[in-house]
């Protein structure tokens, strides 16, 4: 069975409730015919507005982060059961901005991935190398270390319940996209790492993220190991995002 394409809109800290509602109302008729999984990742405050508008459509909703504990004295945090209660289906974990600005560690991510799966939330786990690591020829080492730690608590069939987003840090928000060859080569490497951990790697969805736009999406998505895209800047405009969904077929 071919893997279903997976196209996700990571809004980051953008869009009020009113703006989120407007986006969804414009997007839905544009993507009515898609066969892909389309996922929108709003900030916490707009989750419910998006969930309510997408009922009866193919659009899934993901949060951008969560805490690994289900409740407790963690001011400012949100837990997996709280997201599930809102009918949120997925959660982005380990985005490089969270690693860089909020001290997200691989050890915490390992616990978050387990907690998300236990709550039946689909983790979208982000991994990726810095520019210095790529230039130094350390891309595979960095990715392997991230994957082995972040997936440390997941075994067997559960591995393919995780969606992995390959997001080279140097390509995020910079307008510098990885070439289709770089994206393919690195996503294939990620699939091999998961295969070596005993996962059903052929079922695993691996996304590319980093300056994906309507103009480059088709080429990136045509690579055999690139199963989708995690889109930031171009996902703020419903027409641009719909163009990327269309490129996935
Ligand atoms: P970008 O962001 O598309 O703006 O590069 C991607 C991401 O951070 O997920």
Short mmCIF file of C-alpha atoms and ligand atoms in Angstrom, two decimals:
data_model
loop_
_atom_site.label_atom_id
_atom_site.label_comp_id
_atom_site.label_asym_id
_atom_site.label_seq_id
_atom_site.Cartn_x
_atom_site.Cartn_y
_atom_site.Cartn_z
CA UNK A 1 0.00 0.00 0.00
CA UNK A 2 1.48 3.36 -0.94
CA UNK A 3 1.80 5.78 1.96
CA UNK A 4 -0.89 8.49 2.10
CA UNK A 5 0.71 11.94 1.63
CA UNK A 6 0.69 14.08 4.78
CA UNK A 7 0.69 17.87 4.46
CA UNK A 8 0.83 19.90 7.66
CA UNK A 9 0.49 23.64 8.25
CA UNK A 10 2.60 24.81 11.19
CA UNK A 11 1.28 28.25 12.02
CA UNK A 12 3.77 28.79 14.87
CA UNK A 13 2.75 31.85 16.97
CA UNK A 14 0.45 33.24 14.29
CA UNK A 15 -3.30 33.71 13.86
CA UNK A 16 -5.96 34.84 16.28
CA UNK A 17 -9.20 32.85 16.52
CA UNK A 18 -10.81 35.13 13.94
CA UNK A 19 -7.88 34.74 11.54
CA UNK A 20 -7.82 30.98 12.02
CA UNK A 21 -11.53 30.72 11.23
CA UNK A 22 -11.11 32.79 8.07
CA UNK A 23 -8.21 30.62 6.92
CA UNK A 24 -10.15 27.37 7.40
CA UNK A 25 -13.24 28.72 5.65
CA UNK A 26 -11.11 29.66 2.62
CA UNK A 27 -9.07 26.46 2.66
CA UNK A 28 -11.81 23.83 2.93
CA UNK A 29 -13.47 24.31 -0.48
CA UNK A 30 -10.01 24.49 -2.12
CA UNK A 31 -8.94 21.07 -0.83
CA UNK A 32 -12.28 19.23 -0.93
CA UNK A 33 -10.98 16.69 -3.47
CA UNK A 34 -7.68 15.85 -1.81
CA UNK A 35 -6.76 12.28 -1.00
CA UNK A 36 -3.95 13.42 1.30
CA UNK A 37 -3.96 13.80 5.06
CA UNK A 38 -4.16 17.55 5.66
CA UNK A 39 -3.20 18.71 9.14
CA UNK A 40 -3.44 22.20 10.60
CA UNK A 41 -1.34 23.09 13.67
CA UNK A 42 -2.74 26.28 15.25
CA UNK A 43 -1.59 27.88 18.49
CA UNK A 44 -3.40 26.50 21.56
CA UNK A 45 -5.86 29.41 21.64
CA UNK A 46 -7.20 28.65 18.14
CA UNK A 47 -7.41 24.84 18.43
CA UNK A 48 -11.11 24.72 19.23
CA UNK A 49 -12.08 27.13 16.47
CA UNK A 50 -10.25 24.97 13.92
CA UNK A 51 -11.56 21.69 15.36
CA UNK A 52 -15.15 22.93 15.13
CA UNK A 53 -14.81 24.14 11.56
CA UNK A 54 -13.19 21.00 10.24
CA UNK A 55 -15.77 18.45 11.54
CA UNK A 56 -16.95 16.40 8.58
CA UNK A 57 -13.87 17.20 6.48
CA UNK A 58 -10.55 15.42 5.95
CA UNK A 59 -8.62 18.04 7.94
CA UNK A 60 -6.93 16.90 11.14
CA UNK A 61 -5.80 19.24 13.91
CA UNK A 62 -2.45 19.15 15.72
CA UNK A 63 -1.11 21.14 18.64
CA UNK A 64 2.43 22.55 18.41
CA UNK A 65 3.68 21.21 21.75
CA UNK A 66 2.57 19.47 24.94
CA UNK A 67 3.97 18.49 28.33
CA UNK A 68 4.87 14.88 29.03
CA UNK A 69 2.91 14.67 32.30
CA UNK A 70 -0.87 14.43 32.15
CA UNK A 71 -1.41 17.00 34.96
CA UNK A 72 0.53 18.76 37.69
CA UNK A 73 2.35 21.89 38.80
CA UNK A 74 3.74 22.95 35.41
CA UNK A 75 2.64 26.55 34.95
CA UNK A 76 1.98 27.48 31.36
CA UNK A 77 1.94 23.94 30.03
CA UNK A 78 -0.75 21.83 28.36
CA UNK A 79 -1.09 18.02 28.53
CA UNK A 80 -2.05 15.26 26.10
CA UNK A 81 -5.42 14.51 27.78
CA UNK A 82 -6.31 18.23 27.56
CA UNK A 83 -5.67 18.15 23.80
CA UNK A 84 -7.56 14.91 23.29
CA UNK A 85 -10.56 16.39 25.10
CA UNK A 86 -10.67 19.11 22.42
CA UNK A 87 -10.68 16.44 19.64
CA UNK A 88 -7.14 17.32 18.62
CA UNK A 89 -5.58 14.29 16.85
CA UNK A 90 -1.87 15.06 16.64
CA UNK A 91 0.93 17.08 18.21
CA UNK A 92 4.18 18.53 16.85
CA UNK A 93 7.09 17.57 19.09
CA UNK A 94 10.67 18.78 19.05
CA UNK A 95 10.39 21.58 16.51
CA UNK A 96 13.80 23.21 16.20
CA UNK A 97 12.40 26.51 17.50
CA UNK A 98 11.37 24.73 20.70
CA UNK A 99 14.77 23.07 20.93
CA UNK A 100 16.58 26.35 20.29
CA UNK A 101 14.51 28.92 22.20
CA UNK A 102 12.81 26.86 24.91
CA UNK A 103 15.47 24.33 25.84
CA UNK A 104 13.56 21.28 24.61
CA UNK A 105 15.83 18.27 25.13
CA UNK A 106 15.88 14.90 23.43
CA UNK A 107 15.35 13.25 26.82
CA UNK A 108 12.13 15.22 27.41
CA UNK A 109 11.06 14.48 23.85
CA UNK A 110 11.45 10.77 24.43
CA UNK A 111 8.93 11.06 27.29
CA UNK A 112 6.61 13.28 25.23
CA UNK A 113 6.49 10.83 22.32
CA UNK A 114 5.49 8.02 24.70
CA UNK A 115 2.88 10.20 26.43
CA UNK A 116 1.38 11.29 23.10
CA UNK A 117 1.05 7.72 21.83
CA UNK A 118 -0.45 6.59 25.15
CA UNK A 119 -3.11 9.31 24.78
CA UNK A 120 -3.73 8.33 21.14
CA UNK A 121 -2.30 11.56 19.81
CA UNK A 122 -0.20 11.19 16.67
CA UNK A 123 3.28 12.61 17.35
CA UNK A 124 4.86 14.64 14.52
CA UNK A 125 8.44 14.39 15.68
CA UNK A 126 10.81 16.97 14.21
CA UNK A 127 14.49 16.26 13.71
CA UNK A 128 17.14 18.13 11.74
CA UNK A 129 20.73 19.23 11.61
CA UNK A 130 22.20 22.72 11.94
CA UNK A 131 24.09 24.36 9.10
CA UNK A 132 27.38 23.72 10.89
CA UNK A 133 26.55 20.01 11.22
CA UNK A 134 25.68 19.73 7.51
CA UNK A 135 28.83 21.60 6.48
CA UNK A 136 30.89 19.41 8.81
CA UNK A 137 29.49 16.21 7.30
CA UNK A 138 27.73 15.31 10.55
CA UNK A 139 24.13 15.26 9.32
CA UNK A 140 23.62 11.51 9.72
CA UNK A 141 25.29 11.41 13.13
CA UNK A 142 23.08 14.22 14.45
CA UNK A 143 19.89 12.71 13.06
CA UNK A 144 20.70 9.26 14.33
CA UNK A 145 21.36 10.62 17.82
CA UNK A 146 18.09 12.57 17.83
CA UNK A 147 16.07 9.64 16.51
CA UNK A 148 17.58 7.03 18.82
CA UNK A 149 16.93 9.17 21.90
CA UNK A 150 13.56 10.66 20.91
CA UNK A 151 12.18 7.25 19.89
CA UNK A 152 13.87 5.48 22.79
CA UNK A 153 10.58 4.56 24.47
CA UNK A 154 8.80 3.38 21.31
CA UNK A 155 9.03 -0.13 19.94
CA UNK A 156 7.79 -2.34 17.12
CA UNK A 157 4.48 -1.47 15.52
CA UNK A 158 4.21 1.78 17.52
CA UNK A 159 7.14 3.23 15.57
CA UNK A 160 5.02 3.69 12.45
CA UNK A 161 2.36 5.56 14.51
CA UNK A 162 4.92 8.38 14.72
CA UNK A 163 5.18 10.85 11.83
CA UNK A 164 8.71 12.14 11.44
CA UNK A 165 9.45 15.58 10.02
CA UNK A 166 12.94 16.10 8.65
CA UNK A 167 13.57 19.81 9.08
CA UNK A 168 17.11 21.00 8.41
CA UNK A 169 17.51 23.99 10.72
CA UNK A 170 19.26 26.01 7.99
CA UNK A 171 16.20 25.72 5.74
CA UNK A 172 13.54 26.84 8.24
CA UNK A 173 12.18 30.28 7.51
CA UNK A 174 15.28 31.14 5.49
CA UNK A 175 13.94 30.69 1.97
CA UNK A 176 16.76 28.19 1.46
CA UNK A 177 15.17 24.86 0.67
CA UNK A 178 17.06 21.57 0.75
CA UNK A 179 17.46 20.24 -2.76
CA UNK A 180 15.15 17.39 -3.69
CA UNK A 181 18.21 15.10 -3.64
CA UNK A 182 19.20 16.21 -0.12
CA UNK A 183 15.62 15.75 1.12
CA UNK A 184 15.36 12.30 -0.49
CA UNK A 185 18.73 11.11 0.74
CA UNK A 186 18.11 12.26 4.30
CA UNK A 187 14.53 10.96 4.52
CA UNK A 188 15.76 7.57 3.22
CA UNK A 189 18.43 7.59 5.93
CA UNK A 190 15.76 8.33 8.58
CA UNK A 191 13.67 5.42 7.28
CA UNK A 192 16.71 3.13 7.58
CA UNK A 193 17.32 4.21 11.19
CA UNK A 194 13.70 3.39 12.06
CA UNK A 195 13.97 0.07 10.18
CA UNK A 196 17.02 -0.81 12.23
CA UNK A 197 15.04 -0.12 15.41
CA UNK A 198 12.59 -2.80 14.27
CA UNK A 199 9.82 -0.51 13.01
CA UNK A 200 7.58 -1.17 10.00
CA UNK A 201 9.57 1.49 8.21
CA UNK A 202 7.69 1.10 4.94
CA UNK A 203 4.54 2.35 6.67
CA UNK A 204 6.27 5.31 8.36
CA UNK A 205 5.43 8.77 7.06
CA UNK A 206 8.43 11.07 6.76
CA UNK A 207 7.87 14.73 5.94
CA UNK A 208 10.28 17.35 4.69
CA UNK A 209 10.07 20.83 6.21
CA UNK A 210 12.00 24.02 5.52
CA UNK A 211 10.88 26.73 3.08
CA UNK A 212 8.37 24.53 1.26
CA UNK A 213 6.30 26.65 -1.16
CA UNK A 214 3.81 25.93 -3.94
CA UNK A 215 6.66 26.35 -6.45
CA UNK A 216 8.97 23.71 -4.98
CA UNK A 217 6.47 21.32 -3.38
CA UNK A 218 5.86 19.03 -6.34
CA UNK A 219 9.54 18.27 -6.84
CA UNK A 220 10.16 17.61 -3.15
CA UNK A 221 7.01 15.49 -2.78
CA UNK A 222 7.84 13.40 -5.85
CA UNK A 223 10.85 11.90 -4.05
CA UNK A 224 10.15 8.29 -3.06
CA UNK A 225 10.99 8.71 0.64
CA UNK A 226 9.42 12.16 1.09
CA UNK A 227 5.83 11.43 2.12
CA UNK A 228 4.70 14.94 2.87
CA UNK A 229 5.60 18.40 4.09
CA UNK A 230 5.58 20.44 7.28
CA UNK A 231 5.00 23.97 6.07
CA UNK A 232 5.58 27.17 8.05
CA UNK A 233 5.59 30.52 6.23
CA UNK A 234 3.66 29.34 3.16
CA UNK A 235 0.99 27.78 5.40
CA UNK A 236 -0.15 31.18 6.65
CA UNK A 237 -1.92 31.86 3.36
CA UNK A 238 -4.74 29.45 2.51
CA UNK A 239 -4.14 29.75 -1.25
CA UNK A 240 -0.44 28.93 -0.91
CA UNK A 241 -1.16 26.05 1.45
CA UNK A 242 -3.87 24.71 -0.87
CA UNK A 243 -1.31 24.84 -3.70
CA UNK A 244 1.03 22.64 -1.67
CA UNK A 245 -1.80 20.21 -0.86
CA UNK A 246 -2.60 20.05 -4.59
CA UNK A 247 1.04 19.29 -5.39
CA UNK A 248 0.77 16.21 -3.18
CA UNK A 249 -2.04 14.89 -5.41
P1 LIG B 1 9.14 27.36 6.95
O1 LIG B 1 8.96 26.62 8.37
O2 LIG B 1 8.25 26.61 5.97
O3 LIG B 1 8.71 28.75 7.20
O4 LIG B 1 10.59 27.23 6.59
C1 LIG B 1 8.88 25.21 8.44
C2 LIG B 1 8.74 24.79 9.87
O5 LIG B 1 9.33 25.45 10.75
O6 LIG B 1 8.05 23.80 10.16
#
